[in-house]
Short mmCIF file of C-alpha atoms in Angstrom, two decimals:
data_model
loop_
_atom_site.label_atom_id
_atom_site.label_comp_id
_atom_site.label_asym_id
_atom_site.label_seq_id
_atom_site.Cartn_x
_atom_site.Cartn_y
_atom_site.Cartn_z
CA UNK A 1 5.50 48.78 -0.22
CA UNK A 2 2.60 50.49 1.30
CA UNK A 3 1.55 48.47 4.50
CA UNK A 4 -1.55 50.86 4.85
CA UNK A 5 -2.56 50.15 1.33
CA UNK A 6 -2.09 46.30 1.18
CA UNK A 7 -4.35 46.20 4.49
CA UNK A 8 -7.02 48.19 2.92
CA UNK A 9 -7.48 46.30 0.05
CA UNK A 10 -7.40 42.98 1.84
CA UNK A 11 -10.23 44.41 4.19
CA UNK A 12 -11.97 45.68 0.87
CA UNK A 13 -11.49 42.09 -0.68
CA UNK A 14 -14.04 40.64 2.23
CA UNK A 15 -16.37 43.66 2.20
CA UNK A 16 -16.99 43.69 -1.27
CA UNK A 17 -17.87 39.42 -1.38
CA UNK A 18 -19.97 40.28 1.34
CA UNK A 19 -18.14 37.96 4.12
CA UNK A 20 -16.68 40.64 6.27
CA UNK A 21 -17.13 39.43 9.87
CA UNK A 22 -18.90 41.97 12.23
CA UNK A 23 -19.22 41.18 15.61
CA UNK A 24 -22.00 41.65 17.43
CA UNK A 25 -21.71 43.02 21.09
CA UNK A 26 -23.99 41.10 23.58
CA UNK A 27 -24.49 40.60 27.19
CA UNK A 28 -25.76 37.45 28.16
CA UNK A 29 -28.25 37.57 30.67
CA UNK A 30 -27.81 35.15 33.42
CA UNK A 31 -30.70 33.70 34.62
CA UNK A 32 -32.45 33.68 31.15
CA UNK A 33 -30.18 32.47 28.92
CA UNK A 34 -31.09 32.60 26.04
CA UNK A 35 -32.13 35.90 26.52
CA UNK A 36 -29.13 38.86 25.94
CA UNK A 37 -28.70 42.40 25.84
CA UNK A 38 -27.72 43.91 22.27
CA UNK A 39 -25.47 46.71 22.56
CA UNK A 40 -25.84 48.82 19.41
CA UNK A 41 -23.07 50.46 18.21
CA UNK A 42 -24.92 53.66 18.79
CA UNK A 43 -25.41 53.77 22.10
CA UNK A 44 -28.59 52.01 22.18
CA UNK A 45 -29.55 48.61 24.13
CA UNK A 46 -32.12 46.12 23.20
CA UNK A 47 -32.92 42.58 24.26
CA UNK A 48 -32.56 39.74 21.56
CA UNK A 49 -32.82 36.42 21.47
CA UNK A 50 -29.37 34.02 21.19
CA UNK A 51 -30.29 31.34 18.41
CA UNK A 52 -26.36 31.04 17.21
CA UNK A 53 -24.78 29.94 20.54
CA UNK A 54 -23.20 26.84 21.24
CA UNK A 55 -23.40 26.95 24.66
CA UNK A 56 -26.23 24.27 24.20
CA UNK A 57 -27.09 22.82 27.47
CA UNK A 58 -27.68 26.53 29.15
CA UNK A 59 -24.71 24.93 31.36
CA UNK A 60 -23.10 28.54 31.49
CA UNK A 61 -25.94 29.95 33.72
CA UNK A 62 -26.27 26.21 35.64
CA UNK A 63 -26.31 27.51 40.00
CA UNK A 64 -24.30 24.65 40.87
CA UNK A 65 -21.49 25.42 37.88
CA UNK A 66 -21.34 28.72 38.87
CA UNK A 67 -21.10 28.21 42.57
CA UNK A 68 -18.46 25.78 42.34
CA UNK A 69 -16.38 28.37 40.31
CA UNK A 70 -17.05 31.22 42.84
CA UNK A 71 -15.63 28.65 45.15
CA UNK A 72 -12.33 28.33 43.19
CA UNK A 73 -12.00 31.89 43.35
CA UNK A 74 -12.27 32.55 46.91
CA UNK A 75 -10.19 29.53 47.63
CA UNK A 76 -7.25 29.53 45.01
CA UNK A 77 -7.15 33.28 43.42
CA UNK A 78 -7.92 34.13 39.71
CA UNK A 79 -5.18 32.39 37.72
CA UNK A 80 -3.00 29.54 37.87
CA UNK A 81 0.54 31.72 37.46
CA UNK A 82 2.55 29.20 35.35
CA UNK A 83 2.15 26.19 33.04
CA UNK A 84 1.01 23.49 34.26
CA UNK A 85 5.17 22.16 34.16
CA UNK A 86 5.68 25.49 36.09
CA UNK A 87 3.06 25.69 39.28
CA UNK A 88 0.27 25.43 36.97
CA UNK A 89 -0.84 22.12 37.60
CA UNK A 90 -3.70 21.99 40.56
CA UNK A 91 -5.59 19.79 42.16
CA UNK A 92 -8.80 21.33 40.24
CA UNK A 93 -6.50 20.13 36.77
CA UNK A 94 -6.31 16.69 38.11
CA UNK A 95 -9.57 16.22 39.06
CA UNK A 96 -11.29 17.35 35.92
CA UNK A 97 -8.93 15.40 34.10
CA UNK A 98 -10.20 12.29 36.18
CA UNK A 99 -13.68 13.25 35.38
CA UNK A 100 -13.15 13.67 31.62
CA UNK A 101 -11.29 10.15 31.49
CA UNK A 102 -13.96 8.32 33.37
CA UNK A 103 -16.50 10.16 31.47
CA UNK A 104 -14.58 8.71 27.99
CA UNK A 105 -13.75 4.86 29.54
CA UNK A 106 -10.26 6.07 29.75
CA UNK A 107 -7.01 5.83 31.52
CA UNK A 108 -6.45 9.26 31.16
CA UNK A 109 -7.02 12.62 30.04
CA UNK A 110 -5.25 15.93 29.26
CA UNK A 111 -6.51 19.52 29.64
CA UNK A 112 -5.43 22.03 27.28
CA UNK A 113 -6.69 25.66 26.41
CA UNK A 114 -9.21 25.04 23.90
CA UNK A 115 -10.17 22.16 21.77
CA UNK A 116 -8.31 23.74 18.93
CA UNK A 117 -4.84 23.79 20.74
CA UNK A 118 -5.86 20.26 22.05
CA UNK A 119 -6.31 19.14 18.48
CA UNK A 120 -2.95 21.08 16.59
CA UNK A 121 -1.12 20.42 19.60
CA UNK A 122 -2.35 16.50 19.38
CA UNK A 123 -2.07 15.87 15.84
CA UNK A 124 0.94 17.53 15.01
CA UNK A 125 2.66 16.26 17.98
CA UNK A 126 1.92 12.46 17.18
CA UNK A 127 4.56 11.92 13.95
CA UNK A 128 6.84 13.01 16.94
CA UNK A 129 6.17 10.07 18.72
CA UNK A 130 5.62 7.38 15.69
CA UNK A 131 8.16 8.32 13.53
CA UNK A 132 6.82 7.58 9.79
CA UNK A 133 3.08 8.31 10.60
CA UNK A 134 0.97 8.40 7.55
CA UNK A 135 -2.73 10.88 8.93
CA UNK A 136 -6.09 10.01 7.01
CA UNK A 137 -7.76 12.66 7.52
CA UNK A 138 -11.49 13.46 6.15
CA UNK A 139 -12.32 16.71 3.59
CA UNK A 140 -14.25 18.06 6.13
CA UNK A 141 -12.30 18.14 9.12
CA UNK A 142 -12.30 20.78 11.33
CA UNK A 143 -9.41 23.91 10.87
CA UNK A 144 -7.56 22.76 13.89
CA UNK A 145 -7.28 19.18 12.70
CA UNK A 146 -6.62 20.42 8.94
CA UNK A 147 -3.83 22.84 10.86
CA UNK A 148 -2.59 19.93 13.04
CA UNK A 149 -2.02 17.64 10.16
CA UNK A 150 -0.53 19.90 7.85
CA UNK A 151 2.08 21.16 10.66
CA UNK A 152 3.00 17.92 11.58
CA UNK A 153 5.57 17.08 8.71
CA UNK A 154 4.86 13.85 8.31
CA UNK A 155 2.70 11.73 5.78
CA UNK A 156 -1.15 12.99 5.42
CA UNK A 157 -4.05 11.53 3.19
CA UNK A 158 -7.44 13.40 2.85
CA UNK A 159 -10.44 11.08 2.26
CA UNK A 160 -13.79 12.38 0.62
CA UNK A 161 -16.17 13.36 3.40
CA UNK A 162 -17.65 10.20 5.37
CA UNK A 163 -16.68 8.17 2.24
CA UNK A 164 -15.73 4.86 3.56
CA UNK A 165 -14.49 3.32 0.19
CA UNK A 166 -12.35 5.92 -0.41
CA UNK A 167 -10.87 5.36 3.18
CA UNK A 168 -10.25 1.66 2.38
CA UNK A 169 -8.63 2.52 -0.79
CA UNK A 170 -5.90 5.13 0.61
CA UNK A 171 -5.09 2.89 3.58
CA UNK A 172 -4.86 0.05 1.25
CA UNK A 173 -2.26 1.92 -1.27
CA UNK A 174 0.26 2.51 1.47
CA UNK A 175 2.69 0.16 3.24
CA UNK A 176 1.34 -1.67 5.28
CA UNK A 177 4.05 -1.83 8.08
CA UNK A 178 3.55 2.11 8.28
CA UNK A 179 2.16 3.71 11.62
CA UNK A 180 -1.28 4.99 10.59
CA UNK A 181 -4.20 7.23 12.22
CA UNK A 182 -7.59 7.87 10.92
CA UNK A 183 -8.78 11.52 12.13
CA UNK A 184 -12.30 12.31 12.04
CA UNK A 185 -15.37 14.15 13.43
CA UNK A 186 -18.49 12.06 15.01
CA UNK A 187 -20.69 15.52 14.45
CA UNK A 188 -19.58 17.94 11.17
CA UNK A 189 -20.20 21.39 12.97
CA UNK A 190 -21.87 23.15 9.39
CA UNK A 191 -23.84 20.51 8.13
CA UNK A 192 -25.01 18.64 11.25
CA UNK A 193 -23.66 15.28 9.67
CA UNK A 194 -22.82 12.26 11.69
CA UNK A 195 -19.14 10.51 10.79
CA UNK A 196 -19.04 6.48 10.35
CA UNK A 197 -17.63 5.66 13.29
CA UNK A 198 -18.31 1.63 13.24
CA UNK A 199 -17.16 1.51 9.76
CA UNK A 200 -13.90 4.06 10.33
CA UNK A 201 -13.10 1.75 13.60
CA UNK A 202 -13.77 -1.36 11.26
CA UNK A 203 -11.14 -0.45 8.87
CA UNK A 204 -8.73 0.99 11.31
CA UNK A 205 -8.85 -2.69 12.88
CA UNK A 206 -7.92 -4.33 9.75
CA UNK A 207 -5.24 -1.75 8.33
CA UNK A 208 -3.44 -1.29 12.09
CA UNK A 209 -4.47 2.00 12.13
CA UNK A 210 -5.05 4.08 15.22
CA UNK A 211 -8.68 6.26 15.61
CA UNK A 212 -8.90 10.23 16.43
CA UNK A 213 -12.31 11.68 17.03
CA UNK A 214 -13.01 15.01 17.51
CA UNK A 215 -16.81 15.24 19.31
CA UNK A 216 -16.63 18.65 20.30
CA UNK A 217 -20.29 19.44 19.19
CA UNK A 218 -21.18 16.04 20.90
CA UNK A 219 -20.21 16.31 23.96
CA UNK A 220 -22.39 16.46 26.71
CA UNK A 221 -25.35 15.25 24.21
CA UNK A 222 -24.92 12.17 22.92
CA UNK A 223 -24.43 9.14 24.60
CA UNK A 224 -26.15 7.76 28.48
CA UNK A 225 -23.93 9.67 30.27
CA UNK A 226 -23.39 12.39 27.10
CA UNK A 227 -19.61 11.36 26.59
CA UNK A 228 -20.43 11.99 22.61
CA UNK A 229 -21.94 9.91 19.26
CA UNK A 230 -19.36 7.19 19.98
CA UNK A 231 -20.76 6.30 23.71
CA UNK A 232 -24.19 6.28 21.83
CA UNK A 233 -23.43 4.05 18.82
CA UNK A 234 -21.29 1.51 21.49
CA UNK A 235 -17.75 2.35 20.13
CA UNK A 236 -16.09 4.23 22.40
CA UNK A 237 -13.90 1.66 23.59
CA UNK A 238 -12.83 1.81 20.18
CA UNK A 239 -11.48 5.13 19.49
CA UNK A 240 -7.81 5.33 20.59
CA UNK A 241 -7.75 9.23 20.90
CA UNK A 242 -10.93 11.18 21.78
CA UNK A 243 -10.87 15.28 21.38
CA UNK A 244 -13.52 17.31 23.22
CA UNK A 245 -14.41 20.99 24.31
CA UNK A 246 -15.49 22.43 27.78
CA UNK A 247 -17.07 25.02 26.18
CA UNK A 248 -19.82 24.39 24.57
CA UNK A 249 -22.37 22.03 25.89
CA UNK A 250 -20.35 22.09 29.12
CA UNK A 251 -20.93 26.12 29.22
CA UNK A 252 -17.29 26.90 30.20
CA UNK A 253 -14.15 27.04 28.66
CA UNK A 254 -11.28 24.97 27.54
CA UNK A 255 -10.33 21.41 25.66
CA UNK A 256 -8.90 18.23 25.90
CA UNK A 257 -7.74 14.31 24.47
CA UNK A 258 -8.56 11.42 26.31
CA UNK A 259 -6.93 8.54 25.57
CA UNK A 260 -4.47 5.68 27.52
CA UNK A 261 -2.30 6.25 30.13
CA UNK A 262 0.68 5.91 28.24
CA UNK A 263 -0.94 8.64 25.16
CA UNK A 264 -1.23 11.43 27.32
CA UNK A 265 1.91 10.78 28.91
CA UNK A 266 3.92 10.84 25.63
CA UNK A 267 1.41 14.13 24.40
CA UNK A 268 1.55 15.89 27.23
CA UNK A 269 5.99 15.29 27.22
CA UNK A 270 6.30 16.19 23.26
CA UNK A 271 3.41 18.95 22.15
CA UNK A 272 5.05 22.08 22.24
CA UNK A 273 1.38 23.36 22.13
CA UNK A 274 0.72 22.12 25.74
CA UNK A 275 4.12 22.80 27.20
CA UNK A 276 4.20 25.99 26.91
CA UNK A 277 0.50 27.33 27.45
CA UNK A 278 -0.41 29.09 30.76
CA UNK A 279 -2.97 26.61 32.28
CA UNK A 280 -6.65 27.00 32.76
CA UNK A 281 -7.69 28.91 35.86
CA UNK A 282 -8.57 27.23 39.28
CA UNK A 283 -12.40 28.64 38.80
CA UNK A 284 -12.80 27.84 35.29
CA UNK A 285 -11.46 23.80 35.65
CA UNK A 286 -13.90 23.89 38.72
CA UNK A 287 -16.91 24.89 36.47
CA UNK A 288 -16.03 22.23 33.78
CA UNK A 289 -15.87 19.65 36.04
CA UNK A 290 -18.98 20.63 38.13
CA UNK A 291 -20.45 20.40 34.84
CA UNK A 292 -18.84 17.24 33.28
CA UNK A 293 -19.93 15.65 36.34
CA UNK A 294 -23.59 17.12 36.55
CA UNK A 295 -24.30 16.04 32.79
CA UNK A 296 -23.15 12.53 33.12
CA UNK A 297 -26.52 12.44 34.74
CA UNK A 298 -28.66 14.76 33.01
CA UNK A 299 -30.80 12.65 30.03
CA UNK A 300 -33.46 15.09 30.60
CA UNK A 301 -31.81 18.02 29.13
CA UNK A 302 -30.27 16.06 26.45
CA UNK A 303 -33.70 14.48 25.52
CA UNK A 304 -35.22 18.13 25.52
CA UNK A 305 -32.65 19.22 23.56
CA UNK A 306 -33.31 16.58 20.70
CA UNK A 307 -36.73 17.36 20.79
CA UNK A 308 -36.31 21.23 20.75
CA UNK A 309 -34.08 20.51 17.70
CA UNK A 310 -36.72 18.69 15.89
CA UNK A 311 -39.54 20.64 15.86
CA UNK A 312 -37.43 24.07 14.81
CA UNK A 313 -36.66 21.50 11.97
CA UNK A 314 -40.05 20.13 11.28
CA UNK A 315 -41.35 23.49 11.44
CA UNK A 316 -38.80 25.32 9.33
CA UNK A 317 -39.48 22.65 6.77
CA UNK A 318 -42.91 23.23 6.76
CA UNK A 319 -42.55 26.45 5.58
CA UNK A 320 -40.51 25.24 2.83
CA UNK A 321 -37.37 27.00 3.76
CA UNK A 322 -34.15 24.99 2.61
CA UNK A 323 -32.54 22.94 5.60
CA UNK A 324 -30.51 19.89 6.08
CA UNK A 325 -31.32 17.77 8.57
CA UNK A 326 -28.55 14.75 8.98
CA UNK A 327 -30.21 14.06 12.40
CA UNK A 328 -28.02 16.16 14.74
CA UNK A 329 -29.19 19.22 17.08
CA UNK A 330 -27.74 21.68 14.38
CA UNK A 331 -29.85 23.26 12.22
CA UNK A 332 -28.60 24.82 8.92
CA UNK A 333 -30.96 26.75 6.80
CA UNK A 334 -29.30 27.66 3.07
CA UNK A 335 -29.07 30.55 1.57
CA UNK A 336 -26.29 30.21 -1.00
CA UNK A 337 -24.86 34.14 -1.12
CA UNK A 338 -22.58 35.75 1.52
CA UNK A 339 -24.39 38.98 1.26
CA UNK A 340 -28.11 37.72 1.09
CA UNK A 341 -27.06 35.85 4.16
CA UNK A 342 -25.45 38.63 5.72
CA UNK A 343 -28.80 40.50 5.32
CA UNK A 344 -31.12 38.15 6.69
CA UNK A 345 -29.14 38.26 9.62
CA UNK A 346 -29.34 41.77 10.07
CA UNK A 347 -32.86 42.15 9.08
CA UNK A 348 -33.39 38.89 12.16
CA UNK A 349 -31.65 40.74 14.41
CA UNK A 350 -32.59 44.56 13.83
CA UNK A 351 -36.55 43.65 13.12
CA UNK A 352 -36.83 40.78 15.37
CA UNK A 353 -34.30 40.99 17.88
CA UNK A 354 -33.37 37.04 16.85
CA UNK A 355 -28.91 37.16 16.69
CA UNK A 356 -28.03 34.32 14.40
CA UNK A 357 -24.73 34.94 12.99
CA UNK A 358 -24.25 34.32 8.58
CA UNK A 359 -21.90 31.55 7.57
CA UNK A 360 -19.74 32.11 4.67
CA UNK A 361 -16.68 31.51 3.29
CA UNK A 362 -14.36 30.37 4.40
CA UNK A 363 -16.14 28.16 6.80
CA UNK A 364 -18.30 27.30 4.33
CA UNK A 365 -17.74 26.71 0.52
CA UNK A 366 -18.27 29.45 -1.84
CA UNK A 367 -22.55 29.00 -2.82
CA UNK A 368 -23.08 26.90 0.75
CA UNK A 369 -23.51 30.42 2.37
CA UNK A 370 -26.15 29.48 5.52
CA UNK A 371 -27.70 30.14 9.23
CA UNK A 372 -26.42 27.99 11.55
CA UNK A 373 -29.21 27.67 14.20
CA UNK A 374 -28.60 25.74 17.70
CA UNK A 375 -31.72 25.10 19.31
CA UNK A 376 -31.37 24.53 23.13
CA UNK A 377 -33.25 22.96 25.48
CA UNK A 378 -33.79 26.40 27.52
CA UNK A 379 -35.52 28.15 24.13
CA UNK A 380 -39.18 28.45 24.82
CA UNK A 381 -41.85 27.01 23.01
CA UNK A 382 -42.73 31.23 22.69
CA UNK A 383 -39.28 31.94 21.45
CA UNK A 384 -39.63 29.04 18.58
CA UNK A 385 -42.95 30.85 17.37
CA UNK A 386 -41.19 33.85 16.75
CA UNK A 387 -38.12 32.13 15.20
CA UNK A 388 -40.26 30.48 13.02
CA UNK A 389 -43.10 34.01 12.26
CA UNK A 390 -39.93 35.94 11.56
CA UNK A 391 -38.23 33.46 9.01
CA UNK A 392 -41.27 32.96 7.39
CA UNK A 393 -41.98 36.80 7.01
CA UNK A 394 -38.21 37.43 5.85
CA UNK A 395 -37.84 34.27 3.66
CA UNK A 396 -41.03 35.99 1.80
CA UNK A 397 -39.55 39.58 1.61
CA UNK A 398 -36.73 38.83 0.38
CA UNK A 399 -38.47 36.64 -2.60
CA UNK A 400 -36.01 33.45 -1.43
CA UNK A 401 -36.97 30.20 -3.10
CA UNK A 402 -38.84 27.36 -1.30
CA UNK A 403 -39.36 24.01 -1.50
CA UNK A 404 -42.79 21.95 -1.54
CA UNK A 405 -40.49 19.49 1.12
CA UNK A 406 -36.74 20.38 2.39
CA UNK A 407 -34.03 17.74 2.31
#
């Protein structure tokens, strides 16, 4: 077999559908986030404008984040030097731990490397520890809970996206003396959808069944003291598992459950994916929890957030341009074709200096091709009139259908 040639065509394979990934190089500049420096692949610099990001606070650039992690630095070195069952357990883990379980209403919570590991490590760890688990898990779950449950071994069930009666029906057909866990997402990342929660939590208390959220994109946003969707819509105290990042609206890095005491023990003793990870560093942990702790009281960014998010959607729609808005802060705009979507986001970027990144397949279904914009609450009113001149402009070059009102 020809290695050389096998590799070629699978790169050619992406190319030619037009959903080869390129990566853009930027430098964030702190201070003006969102505000970055474009480093062409000729030589060249330019500034541009971050409008894909998901660091969606402007937490990354916060004085008091960063100064805390300088701290950490001078105090405790770079990294950690083990796992956390070998030296890499600190007093920075343990405290951000204690500020992500009071955040969540919790007994506990566990740190792990990124949401993803936090959520394969989680959910395929679980049949470990009730034997006979049957996972409900919805369509549009994210790849690290689709990887998690389909590791596991055990029992799985895949419900139609945020379709309640189908739920009921699934839990229903199986025995009912068998442990059961519903897995879902309170915000769907490419969409912008809200999950059920009430209605999940409903049936999970008649069918026995535990709860798993995953509010990674809510986080920090949602809720009084922006511990996600569930804190807002009063169920929090319902969920028996919650999944979250540190690095998005928190601005740093990292992931985590919290649940009971006794739920991250038994996780944290059985998931090979925590085990055996080299743990955060000192500085990092101390920005998340600088920043856990600052947003618990920070309604004012969260409110301008919402409000930033709105008008790039009322706007957008004006002009016609295909969105969905479910309600969240994320802001889809359809295009439908990997490499007419590829395109605009060149043309953004090289005519406008805007960087919004093209979603395709596989993220998205084949003919749901999009751009994903995340409006923050540190994008100037300025920076929205040019988002919204240069899609107009490009939406009308490139002869792209509109709509008299968008969905």
């Amino acid at each position: 077999m020809s290695y050389d040639s096998a590799l070629d065509a699978a790169l050619n394979r992406l190319h030619e559908e037009g959903r080869y990934r390129h990566f853009i190089d930027v430098e964030r500049q702190m201070g003006h986030f969102p505000k970055a420096t474009w480093h062409h692949p000729d030589g060249s610099e330019r500034d541009i404008v971050i409008w894909c990001g998901n660091d969606y606070l402007g937490m990354g650039q916060h004085p008091q984040v960063l100064a805390a992690m300088h701290g950490a630095i001078d105090t405790a070195g770079a990294g950690t030097g083990g796992t956390r069952n070998i030296s890499g357990t600190t007093v920075y883990h343990k405290r951000l731990e204690a500020e992500l379980a009071d955040l969540h209403g919790k007994e506990a919570a566990l740190v792990f490397t990124s949401a993803y590991v936090a959520n394969d490590a989680t959910l395929s760890t679980l049949p470990r520890i009730f034997p006979g688990l049957i996972i409900y898990s919805d369509a549009l779950n994210h790849a690290s809970m689709i990887e998690g449950v389909r590791r596991n071994g055990g029992a799985k069930r895949v419900f139609r996206h945020n379709d309640v009666a189908h739920l009921r029906e699934l839990l229903a057909a199986d025995d009912p003396a068998a442990p059961k866990l519903i897995a879902f997402e309170s915000i769907y990342s490419m969409d912008g959808d809200f999950g059920p929660i009430k209605a999940i939590c409903d049936l999970a208390d008649e069918f026995g069944a535990l709860t798993y959220i995953d509010e990674v994109h809510a986080v920090g946003m949602y809720g009084p003291r922006g511990a996600g969707v569930a804190e807002r819509d009063g169920q929090m105290h319902r969920i028996d598992i919650i999944n979250g990042t540190l690095a998005k609206a928190y601005g740093v890095f990292g992931g985590y459950i919290a649940a009971s005491a006794k739920m991250v023990d038994a996780v944290r003793s059985y998931a090979p994916g925590f085990i055996f990870s080299t743990s955060l560093p000192p500085a990092v942990v101390a920005g998340a929890t600088e920043s856990v702790r600052l947003l618990k009281g920070a309604q004012h960014l969260r409110d301008k957030h919402q409000l930033n998010a709105r008008i790039v959607k009322m706007r957008l729609k004006g002009l016609g341009l295909p969105i969905t808005d479910n309600g969240s802060h994320i802001v889809p705009v359809h295009v439908g074709n990997p490499i007419h979507c590829k395109m605009l986001s060149d043309m953004l970027l090289e005519q406008f200096g805007i960087y919004v990144q093209p979603i395709n397949f596989p993220t998205v279904p084949r003919g749901t091709e999009r751009l994903r914009f995340t409006p923050s609450p540190v994008h100037s009113a300025r920076q929205i009139d040019e988002l919204v001149s240069a899609m107009d402009q490009l939406w009308g070059h490139c002869a792209l259908n509109r709509a008299v009102a968008s969905a």
